[in-house]
Amino acid sequence: MKSCLVWAAGGLLAATLICLSARSPEIPFARHMIDPGISETCAVGDFNNDGKPDIFSGEAWYENPTWTRHEVRHLKEYGTYLASLSDLAMDVDGDGNVDIVSSGWHNRTLWWSRNPGKPGVMWEDHVIDQGYPIEFSFLVDIDNDGKAREVLPQFGNVKAPTAWYEYVGGQWKKHVVSGQSYGHGIGAGDVNKDGRTDIITPKGWLEAPADPRSGDWKFHPEFDLGETSFIFAVDINEDGLPDLLTAEAHNYGIFWMEQRPDHTWVKHMIDDSWSEPHALTLADINGDGRLELITGKRFLAHDGRDPGAREPLGIYWYEWHKTEDGKGVQWSKHIIDYGGRAGGGMHIPVVDIDSDGDMDFAVGGKGGLFLFENLTKNPGRRGR
């Protein structure tokens, strides 16, 4: 007989039923506060070329394993927000040093900060594009070369074109795929199984042409997802058709959209017991060879104006399996952290940061910058 739990928070009457018959063991994590200061996001990369993954957030990078802070740029504060809402780690100019691509809402700018590869030297900022507010940006593989090196921003104005950016020939090139944007949320993945990376919006998906740098991106207005986080294309129910996995970034609800053969979509709620799941990451966090969803509540995403904004912070991972009859999907919810200062922020990079063979992750936000160390392979360690 299946066992199930009803998860509820904040006195909500509507809760999500999460069945646990295929539940995996819990993962022990040690929480380490890296910096108590405010930020919105973080990234992981080897910023000093010593072979160890470091953490970047806001104005500084933090050196593994002592987590010494190295301030490399200055960001303007806008109330409770820092200028950068997204920090993406990549070696932009191919000089062997990992740089940071950033974007911001208040400064209406997409830019990159060049790592000079020298200690004690401030990084130089270079504008990629500006003119529209940017809620968040992601590194994706638009040109289908197996490398996520193209920048996909989510513009916060419908008048802004949907576009992606690549660094070629020593400069950034902008590729416009639509003359407008489609609301809060953006994603990328192969929606129609033609081997090409499509762009997914809350209002529909843009079908990639054979050459993503030329040709028309056909828009398919097949759904309306609301104000979402990143939108993943992944076959949740294993029927051969890619589905969508996302969340209500400023409200309650993590959900998936089942794609049917007739191009209709059916919404399935995963968990609506907590709000503001702004950052989503798919990774094999427990080493079972399957992807899991890692997410968490963003702290005061709209300065407390979102539904449930002042409820406790939490960070979670979710796994899914086919039901016993093979006709449905069941989800299991695992609590990593609850009721503290750590939230999901804008990005959750999942990396084996301590090189011990299991997956760790970092989160940044207004409550501080944190490292969550996976203790599966090193159970003797403890966090603070």
CSV table of C-alpha atoms in Angstrom, one decimal:
chain,number,residue,atom,x,y,z
A,1,MET,CA,0.0,0.0,0.0
A,2,LYS,CA,1.3,3.4,-0.9
A,3,SER,CA,2.1,5.9,1.8
A,4,CYS,CA,1.5,9.6,1.2
A,5,LEU,CA,2.1,12.9,2.9
A,6,VAL,CA,0.2,16.1,2.7
A,7,TRP,CA,2.5,19.1,2.8
A,8,ALA,CA,1.0,22.4,4.0
A,9,ALA,CA,2.4,25.7,5.2
A,10,GLY,CA,1.1,29.0,6.5
A,11,GLY,CA,-2.4,27.6,7.1
A,12,LEU,CA,-3.0,26.9,3.4
A,13,LEU,CA,-6.1,24.9,2.8
A,14,ALA,CA,-4.9,23.9,-0.7
A,15,ALA,CA,-1.9,21.5,-0.2
A,16,THR,CA,-0.1,19.1,-2.5
A,17,LEU,CA,-0.4,15.4,-2.2
A,18,ILE,CA,3.1,13.9,-2.7
A,19,CYS,CA,3.2,10.1,-2.8
A,20,LEU,CA,6.2,8.4,-1.3
A,21,SER,CA,6.3,4.8,-2.5
A,22,ALA,CA,9.4,5.4,-4.6
A,23,ARG,CA,11.1,7.7,-2.1
A,24,SER,CA,14.9,7.8,-2.0
A,25,PRO,CA,16.9,8.2,1.2
A,26,GLU,CA,17.5,11.7,2.5
A,27,ILE,CA,20.7,13.5,1.7
A,28,PRO,CA,22.7,14.9,4.7
A,29,PHE,CA,23.9,18.5,4.0
A,30,ALA,CA,26.1,20.8,6.1
A,31,ARG,CA,25.2,24.5,5.8
A,32,HIS,CA,28.1,26.9,5.7
A,33,MET,CA,27.5,30.7,5.7
A,34,ILE,CA,30.0,32.2,3.3
A,35,ASP,CA,29.0,35.8,3.6
A,36,PRO,CA,26.1,37.3,5.6
A,37,GLY,CA,25.8,40.3,3.3
A,38,ILE,CA,23.0,40.8,0.7
A,39,SER,CA,23.1,39.5,-2.8
A,40,GLU,CA,20.6,37.9,-5.2
A,41,THR,CA,22.5,35.2,-7.0
A,42,CYS,CA,25.7,33.2,-7.2
A,43,ALA,CA,27.8,31.2,-9.6
A,44,VAL,CA,30.6,28.6,-9.3
A,45,GLY,CA,33.8,28.6,-11.3
A,46,ASP,CA,37.6,28.3,-10.9
A,47,PHE,CA,38.4,32.0,-10.8
A,48,ASN,CA,42.1,31.7,-9.8
A,49,ASN,CA,43.0,28.7,-11.9
A,50,ASP,CA,44.1,26.5,-8.9
A,51,GLY,CA,41.9,23.6,-9.9
A,52,LYS,CA,39.3,24.2,-7.2
A,53,PRO,CA,35.8,25.6,-7.8
A,54,ASP,CA,35.2,28.9,-6.2
A,55,ILE,CA,32.0,30.9,-5.6
A,56,PHE,CA,31.1,34.2,-7.1
A,57,SER,CA,28.3,36.4,-5.8
A,58,GLY,CA,27.6,40.1,-6.3
A,59,GLU,CA,30.8,42.1,-5.9
A,60,ALA,CA,33.2,39.3,-5.0
A,61,TRP,CA,34.5,35.8,-5.5
A,62,TYR,CA,35.2,33.5,-2.5
A,63,GLU,CA,38.3,31.3,-2.6
A,64,ASN,CA,37.9,27.5,-2.0
A,65,PRO,CA,38.5,26.1,0.6
A,66,THR,CA,39.0,29.0,3.1
A,67,TRP,CA,36.2,31.1,1.4
A,68,THR,CA,38.4,34.2,1.6
A,69,ARG,CA,36.5,37.1,0.0
A,70,HIS,CA,38.1,38.8,-3.0
A,71,GLU,CA,36.2,42.0,-4.0
A,72,VAL,CA,36.6,42.6,-7.7
A,73,ARG,CA,33.8,45.0,-8.7
A,74,HIS,CA,31.4,47.5,-7.2
A,75,LEU,CA,27.7,47.3,-7.7
A,76,LYS,CA,25.0,49.9,-7.0
A,77,GLU,CA,22.4,49.1,-4.5
A,78,TYR,CA,18.7,49.8,-5.3
A,79,GLY,CA,16.9,49.6,-2.0
A,80,THR,CA,17.3,46.0,-0.9
A,81,TYR,CA,18.6,44.8,-4.3
A,82,LEU,CA,22.1,44.8,-5.8
A,83,ALA,CA,22.4,45.7,-9.4
A,84,SER,CA,23.2,42.2,-10.6
A,85,LEU,CA,20.3,39.7,-10.4
A,86,SER,CA,22.2,37.1,-12.4
A,87,ASP,CA,25.8,36.1,-12.3
A,88,LEU,CA,26.9,33.5,-14.9
A,89,ALA,CA,30.4,32.0,-14.9
A,90,MET,CA,32.1,31.5,-18.3
A,91,ASP,CA,35.4,32.3,-20.0
A,92,VAL,CA,34.0,34.9,-22.4
A,93,ASP,CA,37.2,35.9,-24.3
A,94,GLY,CA,38.9,32.5,-24.2
A,95,ASP,CA,42.0,33.7,-22.3
A,96,GLY,CA,41.8,30.9,-19.7
A,97,ASN,CA,40.3,33.0,-17.0
A,98,VAL,CA,36.7,32.5,-15.9
A,99,ASP,CA,34.7,35.7,-16.2
A,100,ILE,CA,31.2,36.7,-15.1
A,101,VAL,CA,28.2,37.6,-17.2
A,102,SER,CA,25.6,39.6,-15.3
A,103,SER,CA,22.3,41.3,-15.9
A,104,GLY,CA,20.1,43.6,-13.9
A,105,TRP,CA,16.6,45.0,-13.7
A,106,HIS,CA,17.3,48.4,-12.3
A,107,ASN,CA,20.2,49.3,-14.4
A,108,ARG,CA,18.6,47.8,-17.5
A,109,THR,CA,21.9,46.3,-18.6
A,110,LEU,CA,23.4,43.0,-19.7
A,111,TRP,CA,27.2,43.1,-19.2
A,112,TRP,CA,30.3,41.0,-18.5
A,113,SER,CA,33.1,41.5,-16.0
A,114,ARG,CA,36.5,40.5,-17.3
A,115,ASN,CA,38.7,38.5,-15.0
A,116,PRO,CA,42.3,39.8,-15.5
A,117,GLY,CA,43.8,36.7,-13.9
A,118,LYS,CA,45.8,38.8,-11.5
A,119,PRO,CA,45.2,39.0,-7.7
A,120,GLY,CA,44.2,42.3,-6.2
A,121,VAL,CA,43.1,43.8,-9.5
A,122,MET,CA,39.5,45.0,-10.1
A,123,TRP,CA,37.7,43.5,-13.0
A,124,GLU,CA,36.6,45.6,-16.0
A,125,ASP,CA,33.0,45.8,-16.9
A,126,HIS,CA,31.9,45.7,-20.5
A,127,VAL,CA,28.3,46.3,-21.7
A,128,ILE,CA,26.7,43.6,-23.9
A,129,ASP,CA,23.3,45.3,-24.3
A,130,GLN,CA,21.1,47.8,-22.5
A,131,GLY,CA,17.8,49.5,-22.6
A,132,TYR,CA,15.4,47.1,-21.0
A,133,PRO,CA,15.1,45.6,-17.5
A,134,ILE,CA,16.2,42.0,-17.2
A,135,GLU,CA,14.8,39.8,-14.5
A,136,PHE,CA,17.3,37.0,-15.0
A,137,SER,CA,19.6,35.4,-17.5
A,138,PHE,CA,20.9,31.9,-18.2
A,139,LEU,CA,23.6,30.1,-20.1
A,140,VAL,CA,22.1,27.7,-22.6
A,141,ASP,CA,23.1,25.7,-25.7
A,142,ILE,CA,21.2,27.5,-28.5
A,143,ASP,CA,23.6,26.5,-31.3
A,144,ASN,CA,23.4,22.8,-30.4
A,145,ASP,CA,27.2,22.3,-30.0
A,146,GLY,CA,26.8,20.6,-26.6
A,147,LYS,CA,28.1,23.7,-24.8
A,148,ALA,CA,26.0,26.1,-22.8
A,149,ARG,CA,27.8,29.3,-23.8
A,150,GLU,CA,24.9,31.4,-25.2
A,151,VAL,CA,23.2,34.0,-23.0
A,152,LEU,CA,19.4,34.0,-22.9
A,153,PRO,CA,18.0,36.9,-20.9
A,154,GLN,CA,14.4,37.4,-19.8
A,155,PHE,CA,13.5,40.9,-20.5
A,156,GLY,CA,10.9,42.5,-18.2
A,157,ASN,CA,9.2,44.6,-20.9
A,158,VAL,CA,7.0,43.1,-23.7
A,159,LYS,CA,8.4,45.7,-26.1
A,160,ALA,CA,11.8,44.2,-25.8
A,161,PRO,CA,12.7,41.6,-28.4
A,162,THR,CA,13.3,38.0,-27.4
A,163,ALA,CA,16.9,37.4,-28.2
A,164,TRP,CA,20.0,35.4,-27.4
A,165,TYR,CA,23.7,36.5,-27.4
A,166,GLU,CA,27.0,34.8,-28.3
A,167,TYR,CA,30.6,36.0,-28.2
A,168,VAL,CA,32.2,35.6,-31.6
A,169,GLY,CA,35.2,37.4,-33.2
A,170,GLY,CA,36.0,39.3,-30.0
A,171,GLN,CA,32.5,40.8,-29.6
A,172,TRP,CA,29.0,40.0,-28.6
A,173,LYS,CA,26.4,39.3,-31.3
A,174,LYS,CA,22.7,39.7,-30.6
A,175,HIS,CA,20.3,37.3,-32.4
A,176,VAL,CA,16.6,38.4,-32.3
A,177,VAL,CA,14.1,35.6,-32.5
A,178,SER,CA,10.9,37.6,-31.9
A,179,GLY,CA,10.0,41.2,-32.0
A,180,GLN,CA,8.6,41.0,-28.4
A,181,SER,CA,8.9,39.4,-25.1
A,182,TYR,CA,6.3,37.2,-23.5
A,183,GLY,CA,6.2,37.9,-19.8
A,184,HIS,CA,8.0,36.7,-16.6
A,185,GLY,CA,9.9,33.5,-17.4
A,186,ILE,CA,12.2,32.0,-20.0
A,187,GLY,CA,13.6,28.6,-20.9
A,188,ALA,CA,15.3,26.5,-23.5
A,189,GLY,CA,15.1,22.9,-24.6
A,190,ASP,CA,14.0,20.6,-27.4
A,191,VAL,CA,10.2,20.8,-27.3
A,192,ASN,CA,9.4,18.9,-30.5
A,193,LYS,CA,12.3,16.4,-30.5
A,194,ASP,CA,13.9,17.6,-33.7
A,195,GLY,CA,17.3,17.8,-32.1
A,196,ARG,CA,17.3,21.6,-31.9
A,197,THR,CA,17.2,23.9,-28.8
A,198,ASP,CA,13.9,25.8,-28.8
A,199,ILE,CA,13.2,28.9,-26.7
A,200,ILE,CA,10.3,28.6,-24.2
A,201,THR,CA,8.3,31.5,-22.9
A,202,PRO,CA,5.3,31.6,-20.5
A,203,LYS,CA,3.0,32.3,-23.5
A,204,GLY,CA,4.3,29.6,-25.9
A,205,TRP,CA,7.5,28.3,-27.5
A,206,LEU,CA,9.6,29.5,-30.3
A,207,GLU,CA,10.6,26.7,-32.7
A,208,ALA,CA,14.3,26.8,-33.6
A,209,PRO,CA,15.1,26.8,-37.4
A,210,ALA,CA,17.8,24.6,-38.9
A,211,ASP,CA,20.2,27.4,-38.4
A,212,PRO,CA,19.5,29.3,-35.1
A,213,ARG,CA,21.5,32.3,-36.4
A,214,SER,CA,19.2,32.8,-39.4
A,215,GLY,CA,15.7,31.8,-40.5
A,216,ASP,CA,12.4,32.3,-38.8
A,217,TRP,CA,11.6,31.1,-35.2
A,218,LYS,CA,8.0,30.0,-35.4
A,219,PHE,CA,5.9,30.9,-32.4
A,220,HIS,CA,3.5,28.3,-31.0
A,221,PRO,CA,1.1,29.9,-28.5
A,222,GLU,CA,0.0,26.6,-27.0
A,223,PHE,CA,-0.1,27.5,-23.3
A,224,ASP,CA,-0.1,30.3,-20.7
A,225,LEU,CA,2.1,29.4,-17.7
A,226,GLY,CA,1.8,32.6,-15.6
A,227,GLU,CA,4.9,34.3,-14.1
A,228,THR,CA,7.4,31.5,-14.1
A,229,SER,CA,11.0,30.7,-13.2
A,230,PHE,CA,13.3,29.0,-15.7
A,231,ILE,CA,11.2,26.6,-17.9
A,232,PHE,CA,12.8,23.2,-18.6
A,233,ALA,CA,11.9,20.8,-21.4
A,234,VAL,CA,12.1,17.3,-19.9
A,235,ASP,CA,10.1,14.1,-20.5
A,236,ILE,CA,8.6,13.7,-17.0
A,237,ASN,CA,6.2,10.9,-17.7
A,238,GLU,CA,8.6,9.0,-20.0
A,239,ASP,CA,6.1,8.8,-22.9
A,240,GLY,CA,8.6,10.1,-25.5
A,241,LEU,CA,7.2,13.6,-25.6
A,242,PRO,CA,9.1,16.4,-23.8
A,243,ASP,CA,7.1,18.1,-21.1
A,244,LEU,CA,7.7,21.4,-19.3
A,245,LEU,CA,8.9,21.8,-15.7
A,246,THR,CA,8.7,25.2,-14.0
A,247,ALA,CA,7.2,27.2,-11.1
A,248,GLU,CA,5.3,30.3,-10.2
A,249,ALA,CA,8.3,32.5,-9.3
A,250,HIS,CA,6.3,35.1,-7.4
A,251,ASN,CA,3.4,33.0,-6.1
A,252,TYR,CA,2.7,29.4,-4.9
A,253,GLY,CA,3.2,26.4,-7.1
A,254,ILE,CA,5.8,24.1,-8.6
A,255,PHE,CA,4.3,22.3,-11.6
A,256,TRP,CA,4.8,20.4,-14.8
A,257,MET,CA,3.0,20.7,-18.1
A,258,GLU,CA,2.3,17.3,-19.8
A,259,GLN,CA,2.6,17.5,-23.6
A,260,ARG,CA,0.0,15.4,-25.4
A,261,PRO,CA,0.4,14.1,-29.0
A,262,ASP,CA,-2.1,16.6,-30.3
A,263,HIS,CA,0.0,19.6,-29.0
A,264,THR,CA,-2.3,20.3,-26.1
A,265,TRP,CA,-0.8,20.7,-22.6
A,266,VAL,CA,-2.1,19.5,-19.2
A,267,LYS,CA,-1.0,21.1,-16.0
A,268,HIS,CA,0.0,18.9,-13.0
A,269,MET,CA,0.8,20.6,-9.6
A,270,ILE,CA,3.8,19.2,-7.8
A,271,ASP,CA,3.8,21.4,-4.6
A,272,ASP,CA,1.8,24.5,-3.8
A,273,SER,CA,2.6,24.7,-0.1
A,274,TRP,CA,5.2,27.5,-0.3
A,275,SER,CA,5.8,30.5,-2.4
A,276,GLU,CA,8.5,32.3,-4.5
A,277,PRO,CA,10.3,29.3,-6.0
A,278,HIS,CA,12.3,31.7,-8.3
A,279,ALA,CA,15.4,29.5,-8.9
A,280,LEU,CA,15.2,26.0,-10.3
A,281,THR,CA,18.0,23.6,-11.1
A,282,LEU,CA,17.9,20.1,-12.6
A,283,ALA,CA,20.8,17.9,-11.5
A,284,ASP,CA,21.5,14.3,-10.3
A,285,ILE,CA,22.0,15.3,-6.7
A,286,ASN,CA,21.7,11.8,-5.1
A,287,GLY,CA,23.8,9.9,-7.6
A,288,ASP,CA,21.0,7.6,-8.9
A,289,GLY,CA,21.5,8.5,-12.5
A,290,ARG,CA,18.3,10.5,-12.7
A,291,LEU,CA,17.7,14.2,-12.6
A,292,GLU,CA,16.2,15.8,-9.5
A,293,LEU,CA,14.8,19.3,-9.0
A,294,ILE,CA,16.6,21.6,-6.6
A,295,THR,CA,14.8,24.8,-5.6
A,296,GLY,CA,14.1,27.1,-2.7
A,297,LYS,CA,12.1,30.1,-1.6
A,298,ARG,CA,13.6,33.4,-2.6
A,299,PHE,CA,13.8,35.9,0.3
A,300,LEU,CA,11.6,38.9,-0.3
A,301,ALA,CA,11.6,38.7,-4.0
A,302,HIS,CA,9.4,41.8,-4.3
A,303,ASP,CA,10.2,43.3,-1.0
A,304,GLY,CA,7.5,41.4,0.8
A,305,ARG,CA,4.6,42.1,-1.7
A,306,ASP,CA,4.3,38.5,-3.1
A,307,PRO,CA,1.8,36.0,-1.6
A,308,GLY,CA,3.5,34.2,1.3
A,309,ALA,CA,6.6,36.4,1.1
A,310,ARG,CA,7.1,36.5,4.9
A,311,GLU,CA,6.7,32.8,5.5
A,312,PRO,CA,9.8,30.8,6.5
A,313,LEU,CA,12.5,30.2,3.9
A,314,GLY,CA,13.2,26.7,2.8
A,315,ILE,CA,15.4,24.8,0.3
A,316,TYR,CA,14.2,21.5,-1.1
A,317,TRP,CA,14.8,18.8,-3.7
A,318,TYR,CA,12.2,16.8,-5.5
A,319,GLU,CA,12.3,13.5,-7.3
A,320,TRP,CA,9.8,11.9,-9.6
A,321,HIS,CA,9.0,8.3,-10.7
A,322,LYS,CA,6.3,6.5,-12.7
A,323,THR,CA,3.4,5.3,-10.5
A,324,GLU,CA,3.1,1.5,-9.9
A,325,ASP,CA,0.5,1.1,-12.7
A,326,GLY,CA,2.8,3.0,-15.1
A,327,LYS,CA,0.1,5.5,-16.0
A,328,GLY,CA,1.0,8.5,-13.8
A,329,VAL,CA,3.9,10.3,-12.1
A,330,GLN,CA,4.5,10.6,-8.3
A,331,TRP,CA,6.7,13.1,-6.6
A,332,SER,CA,8.7,13.0,-3.4
A,333,LYS,CA,9.7,16.2,-1.5
A,334,HIS,CA,12.9,16.3,0.5
A,335,ILE,CA,13.7,19.1,2.9
A,336,ILE,CA,17.3,20.4,2.8
A,337,ASP,CA,16.9,23.5,5.0
A,338,TYR,CA,13.9,25.2,6.6
A,339,GLY,CA,13.3,28.3,8.7
A,340,GLY,CA,16.8,29.8,8.5
A,341,ARG,CA,18.4,32.6,6.6
A,342,ALA,CA,19.2,30.6,3.5
A,343,GLY,CA,16.8,30.8,0.5
A,344,GLY,CA,16.8,29.8,-3.1
A,345,GLY,CA,17.9,33.2,-4.6
A,346,MET,CA,18.0,33.6,-8.4
A,347,HIS,CA,20.3,30.7,-9.3
A,348,ILE,CA,21.3,27.5,-7.6
A,349,PRO,CA,24.6,26.1,-9.1
A,350,VAL,CA,25.0,22.4,-8.3
A,351,VAL,CA,28.7,21.3,-8.4
A,352,ASP,CA,31.0,18.9,-6.5
A,353,ILE,CA,32.6,21.9,-4.8
A,354,ASP,CA,34.8,19.9,-2.4
A,355,SER,CA,35.8,17.2,-4.9
A,356,ASP,CA,34.7,14.3,-2.7
A,357,GLY,CA,32.4,12.7,-5.3
A,358,ASP,CA,29.0,14.0,-4.4
A,359,MET,CA,27.1,17.1,-5.5
A,360,ASP,CA,27.1,20.3,-3.4
A,361,PHE,CA,25.4,23.6,-4.2
A,362,ALA,CA,25.5,27.3,-3.4
A,363,VAL,CA,22.7,29.8,-2.9
A,364,GLY,CA,22.8,33.6,-2.6
A,365,GLY,CA,20.2,36.1,-1.6
A,366,LYS,CA,19.2,39.0,0.7
A,367,GLY,CA,19.8,36.6,3.7
A,368,GLY,CA,23.4,35.9,2.7
A,369,LEU,CA,25.6,33.6,0.6
A,370,PHE,CA,25.6,29.9,1.7
A,371,LEU,CA,27.3,26.7,0.7
A,372,PHE,CA,25.4,23.4,1.2
A,373,GLU,CA,28.0,20.6,1.5
A,374,ASN,CA,26.7,17.2,0.6
A,375,LEU,CA,27.9,14.8,3.4
A,376,THR,CA,27.0,11.5,1.6
A,377,LYS,CA,30.7,10.7,0.9
A,378,ASN,CA,32.0,12.5,4.0
A,379,PRO,CA,29.5,11.9,6.8
A,380,GLY,CA,31.9,13.0,9.6
A,381,ARG,CA,31.8,16.7,8.6
A,382,ARG,CA,29.4,19.2,10.2
A,383,GLY,CA,28.3,22.7,9.1
A,384,ARG,CA,27.3,25.8,11.1
